PDB file of C-alpha atoms in Angstrom:
ATOM      1  CA  MET M   4     -40.683  -6.613 -99.685  1.00  0.00           C
ATOM      2  CA  SER M   5     -37.152  -5.395-100.261  1.00  0.00           C
ATOM      3  CA  GLU M   6     -34.584  -5.257 -97.484  1.00  0.00           C
ATOM      4  CA  ARG M   7     -34.498  -1.440 -97.666  1.00  0.00           C
ATOM      5  CA  THR M   8     -38.278  -1.152 -97.223  1.00  0.00           C
ATOM      6  CA  LYS M   9     -38.294  -3.804 -94.520  1.00  0.00           C
ATOM      7  CA  SER M  10     -35.686  -1.922 -92.491  1.00  0.00           C
ATOM      8  CA  SER M  11     -36.854   1.675 -92.851  1.00  0.00           C
ATOM      9  CA  LEU M  12     -37.572   3.548 -89.642  1.00  0.00           C
ATOM     10  CA  GLY M  13     -41.223   4.006 -90.558  1.00  0.00           C
ATOM     11  CA  SER M  14     -41.743   0.311 -91.230  1.00  0.00           C
ATOM     12  CA  ILE M  15     -40.006  -0.665 -88.000  1.00  0.00           C
ATOM     13  CA  LEU M  16     -42.109   1.797 -85.999  1.00  0.00           C
ATOM     14  CA  TRP M  17     -45.237   0.408 -87.631  1.00  0.00           C
ATOM     15  CA  GLU M  18     -44.071  -3.121 -86.833  1.00  0.00           C
ATOM     16  CA  ILE M  19     -43.674  -2.272 -83.136  1.00  0.00           C
ATOM     17  CA  ARG M  20     -46.796  -0.118 -82.846  1.00  0.00           C
ATOM     18  CA  VAL M  21     -48.229  -2.299 -80.053  1.00  0.00           C
ATOM     19  CA  ILE M  22     -45.023  -1.785 -78.039  1.00  0.00           C
ATOM     20  CA  ILE M  23     -45.265   1.966 -78.599  1.00  0.00           C
ATOM     21  CA  LEU M  24     -48.945   2.014 -77.669  1.00  0.00           C
ATOM     22  CA  PHE M  25     -48.775  -0.074 -74.493  1.00  0.00           C
ATOM     23  CA  TYR M  26     -45.185  -0.181 -73.198  1.00  0.00           C
ATOM     24  CA  ILE M  27     -44.243   3.405 -74.013  1.00  0.00           C
ATOM     25  CA  ILE M  28     -47.441   5.487 -74.041  1.00  0.00           C
ATOM     26  CA  GLY M  29     -49.834   3.298 -72.018  1.00  0.00           C
ATOM     27  CA  ASP M  30     -47.430   2.458 -69.207  1.00  0.00           C
ATOM     28  CA  TRP M  31     -46.123   6.035 -69.012  1.00  0.00           C
ATOM     29  CA  LEU M  32     -49.567   7.655 -68.889  1.00  0.00           C
ATOM     30  CA  SER M  33     -50.984   5.056 -66.515  1.00  0.00           C
ATOM     31  CA  THR M  34     -47.933   5.433 -64.251  1.00  0.00           C
ATOM     32  CA  ALA M  35     -48.508   9.196 -64.155  1.00  0.00           C
ATOM     33  CA  TYR M  36     -52.175   8.486 -63.340  1.00  0.00           C
ATOM     34  CA  ALA M  37     -51.418   5.940 -60.593  1.00  0.00           C
ATOM     35  CA  LEU M  38     -48.500   7.656 -58.840  1.00  0.00           C
ATOM     36  CA  PRO M  39     -50.685   9.936 -56.686  1.00  0.00           C
ATOM     37  CA  LYS M  40     -52.360   6.772 -55.280  1.00  0.00           C
ATOM     38  CA  GLY M  41     -49.129   5.001 -54.388  1.00  0.00           C
ATOM     39  CA  GLN M  42     -45.477   4.666 -55.209  1.00  0.00           C
ATOM     40  CA  GLU M  43     -43.466   3.152 -58.019  1.00  0.00           C
ATOM     41  CA  GLY M  44     -43.178  -0.561 -57.318  1.00  0.00           C
ATOM     42  CA  ASN M  45     -40.029  -1.087 -59.382  1.00  0.00           C
ATOM     43  CA  ILE M  46     -37.075  -0.514 -57.047  1.00  0.00           C
ATOM     44  CA  LEU M  47     -34.840   0.375 -60.002  1.00  0.00           C
ATOM     45  CA  LEU M  48     -37.203   3.035 -61.345  1.00  0.00           C
ATOM     46  CA  SER M  49     -38.313   4.470 -58.021  1.00  0.00           C
ATOM     47  CA  PRO M  50     -35.198   6.666 -57.502  1.00  0.00           C
ATOM     48  CA  LEU M  51     -35.406   7.933 -61.097  1.00  0.00           C
ATOM     49  CA  ILE M  52     -39.057   8.923 -60.692  1.00  0.00           C
ATOM     50  CA  ALA M  53     -38.354  10.498 -57.297  1.00  0.00           C
ATOM     51  CA  PHE M  54     -35.535  12.562 -58.827  1.00  0.00           C
ATOM     52  CA  SER M  55     -36.969  13.533 -62.224  1.00  0.00           C
ATOM     53  CA  GLY M  56     -40.635  12.603 -62.073  1.00  0.00           C
ATOM     54  CA  VAL M  57     -42.566  10.915 -64.829  1.00  0.00           C
ATOM     55  CA  TYR M  58     -40.593  12.813 -67.488  1.00  0.00           C
ATOM     56  CA  GLY M  59     -37.449  10.948 -66.454  1.00  0.00           C
ATOM     57  CA  LEU M  60     -39.406   7.736 -66.899  1.00  0.00           C
ATOM     58  CA  LEU M  61     -40.495   8.903 -70.354  1.00  0.00           C
ATOM     59  CA  ALA M  62     -36.881   9.635 -71.305  1.00  0.00           C
ATOM     60  CA  LEU M  63     -35.863   6.144 -70.158  1.00  0.00           C
ATOM     61  CA  LYS M  64     -38.728   4.593 -72.131  1.00  0.00           C
ATOM     62  CA  LEU M  65     -37.696   6.510 -75.264  1.00  0.00           C
ATOM     63  CA  LEU M  66     -34.131   5.253 -74.826  1.00  0.00           C
ATOM     64  CA  PHE M  67     -35.512   1.718 -74.522  1.00  0.00           C
ATOM     65  CA  LEU M  68     -37.595   2.305 -77.660  1.00  0.00           C
ATOM     66  CA  ALA M  69     -34.435   3.318 -79.532  1.00  0.00           C
ATOM     67  CA  LEU M  70     -32.788   0.063 -78.421  1.00  0.00           C
ATOM     68  CA  VAL M  71     -35.795  -1.964 -79.572  1.00  0.00           C
ATOM     69  CA  VAL M  72     -35.771  -0.201 -82.965  1.00  0.00           C
ATOM     70  CA  PHE M  73     -32.045  -0.902 -83.299  1.00  0.00           C
ATOM     71  CA  ASN M  74     -32.549  -4.577 -82.428  1.00  0.00           C
ATOM     72  CA  ILE M  75     -35.439  -4.949 -84.889  1.00  0.00           C
ATOM     73  CA  TYR M  76     -33.280  -3.325 -87.583  1.00  0.00           C
ATOM     74  CA  ILE M  77     -30.460  -5.791 -86.876  1.00  0.00           C
ATOM     75  CA  LEU M  78     -32.839  -8.769 -86.822  1.00  0.00           C
ATOM     76  CA  ASN M  79     -34.522  -7.650 -90.070  1.00  0.00           C
ATOM     77  CA  ASN M  80     -31.133  -7.676 -91.764  1.00  0.00           C
ATOM     78  CA  CYS M  81     -29.866 -10.868 -90.154  1.00  0.00           C
ATOM     79  CA  ARG M  82     -29.910 -13.949 -92.347  1.00  0.00           C
ATOM     80  CA  HIS M  83     -29.705 -16.468 -89.511  1.00  0.00           C
ATOM     81  CA  GLU M  84     -32.606 -18.902 -89.394  1.00  0.00           C
ATOM     82  CA  ILE M  85     -33.480 -18.022 -85.812  1.00  0.00           C
ATOM     83  CA  ALA M  86     -33.648 -14.229 -86.405  1.00  0.00           C
ATOM     84  CA  PRO M  87     -37.397 -14.113 -87.219  1.00  0.00           C
ATOM     85  CA  TYR M  88     -38.168 -16.018 -84.014  1.00  0.00           C
ATOM     86  CA  LEU M  89     -35.991 -13.689 -81.939  1.00  0.00           C
ATOM     87  CA  LYS M  90     -37.706 -10.674 -83.480  1.00  0.00           C
ATOM     88  CA  GLU M  91     -41.195 -12.013 -82.801  1.00  0.00           C
ATOM     89  CA  GLY M  92     -40.185 -13.008 -79.274  1.00  0.00           C
ATOM     90  CA  LEU M  93     -38.838  -9.522 -78.593  1.00  0.00           C
ATOM     91  CA  LYS M  94     -41.946  -7.825 -79.949  1.00  0.00           C
ATOM     92  CA  SER M  95     -44.372 -10.173 -78.181  1.00  0.00           C
ATOM     93  CA  SER M  96     -42.685 -10.102 -74.786  1.00  0.00           C
ATOM     94  CA  VAL M  97     -42.302  -6.312 -74.614  1.00  0.00           C
ATOM     95  CA  ALA M  98     -45.865  -5.770 -75.881  1.00  0.00           C
ATOM     96  CA  ALA M  99     -47.254  -8.252 -73.320  1.00  0.00           C
ATOM     97  CA  LEU M 100     -45.262  -6.577 -70.550  1.00  0.00           C
ATOM     98  CA  GLY M 101     -46.642  -3.203 -71.612  1.00  0.00           C
ATOM     99  CA  ILE M 102     -50.220  -4.494 -71.540  1.00  0.00           C
ATOM    100  CA  VAL M 103     -49.769  -6.033 -68.073  1.00  0.00           C
ATOM    101  CA  LEU M 104     -48.100  -2.902 -66.666  1.00  0.00           C
ATOM    102  CA  THR M 105     -50.728  -0.588 -68.130  1.00  0.00           C
ATOM    103  CA  ILE M 106     -53.593  -2.664 -66.707  1.00  0.00           C
ATOM    104  CA  ASN M 107     -51.881  -2.878 -63.322  1.00  0.00           C
ATOM    105  CA  ASN M 108     -51.335   0.887 -63.184  1.00  0.00           C
ATOM    106  CA  ILE M 109     -54.958   1.554 -64.107  1.00  0.00           C
ATOM    107  CA  LEU M 110     -56.082  -0.784 -61.309  1.00  0.00           C
ATOM    108  CA  VAL M 111     -53.832   1.072 -58.868  1.00  0.00           C
ATOM    109  CA  GLY M 112     -55.265   4.396 -59.988  1.00  0.00           C
ATOM    110  CA  LEU M 113     -58.887   3.272 -59.860  1.00  0.00           C
ATOM    111  CA  TYR M 114     -58.972   0.845 -56.949  1.00  0.00           C
ATOM    112  CA  ASP M 115     -55.702   1.433 -55.091  1.00  0.00           C
ATOM    113  CA  TRP M 116     -54.832  -2.255 -55.655  1.00  0.00           C
ATOM    114  CA  SER M 117     -51.944  -3.793 -57.576  1.00  0.00           C
ATOM    115  CA  PHE M 118     -52.176  -7.363 -58.798  1.00  0.00           C
ATOM    116  CA  LEU M 119     -48.421  -7.330 -59.445  1.00  0.00           C
ATOM    117  CA  GLY M 120     -47.869  -6.192 -55.864  1.00  0.00           C
ATOM    118  CA  SER M 121     -50.161  -8.980 -54.686  1.00  0.00           C
ATOM    119  CA  VAL M 122     -48.213 -11.554 -56.688  1.00  0.00           C
ATOM    120  CA  VAL M 123     -44.896 -10.320 -55.291  1.00  0.00           C
ATOM    121  CA  ALA M 124     -46.296 -10.371 -51.744  1.00  0.00           C
ATOM    122  CA  ALA M 125     -47.636 -13.898 -52.206  1.00  0.00           C
ATOM    123  CA  LEU M 126     -44.332 -15.137 -53.622  1.00  0.00           C
ATOM    124  CA  SER M 127     -42.276 -13.573 -50.834  1.00  0.00           C
ATOM    125  CA  SER M 128     -44.341 -15.008 -47.987  1.00  0.00           C
TER     126      SER M 128
END
């Protein structure tokens, strides 16, 4: 695969499709679904959602997506030996976070219970 093909926007978006599916779309939709049952648990995002609603959260997620795309582009074109590991670590960690957040939000919406909230409560006591 040539460097140009490897770094095209379409190929990068395909490469991070799990991030887009879970961290961007899944977390945003499940947050919109769960908000009527509770409140945003992230103290940094709570004021943003209170001010601009879930569309402000979507705008922030799209900005984050642009940063991820930029980082993947840089790492695809970096010749350092650690670059592939950094890229895979970035993709894996954000995708895993998206999966966990989406599942947690669905649990809040369905059962009014947050396992992340339970973990935070257990760690703080």
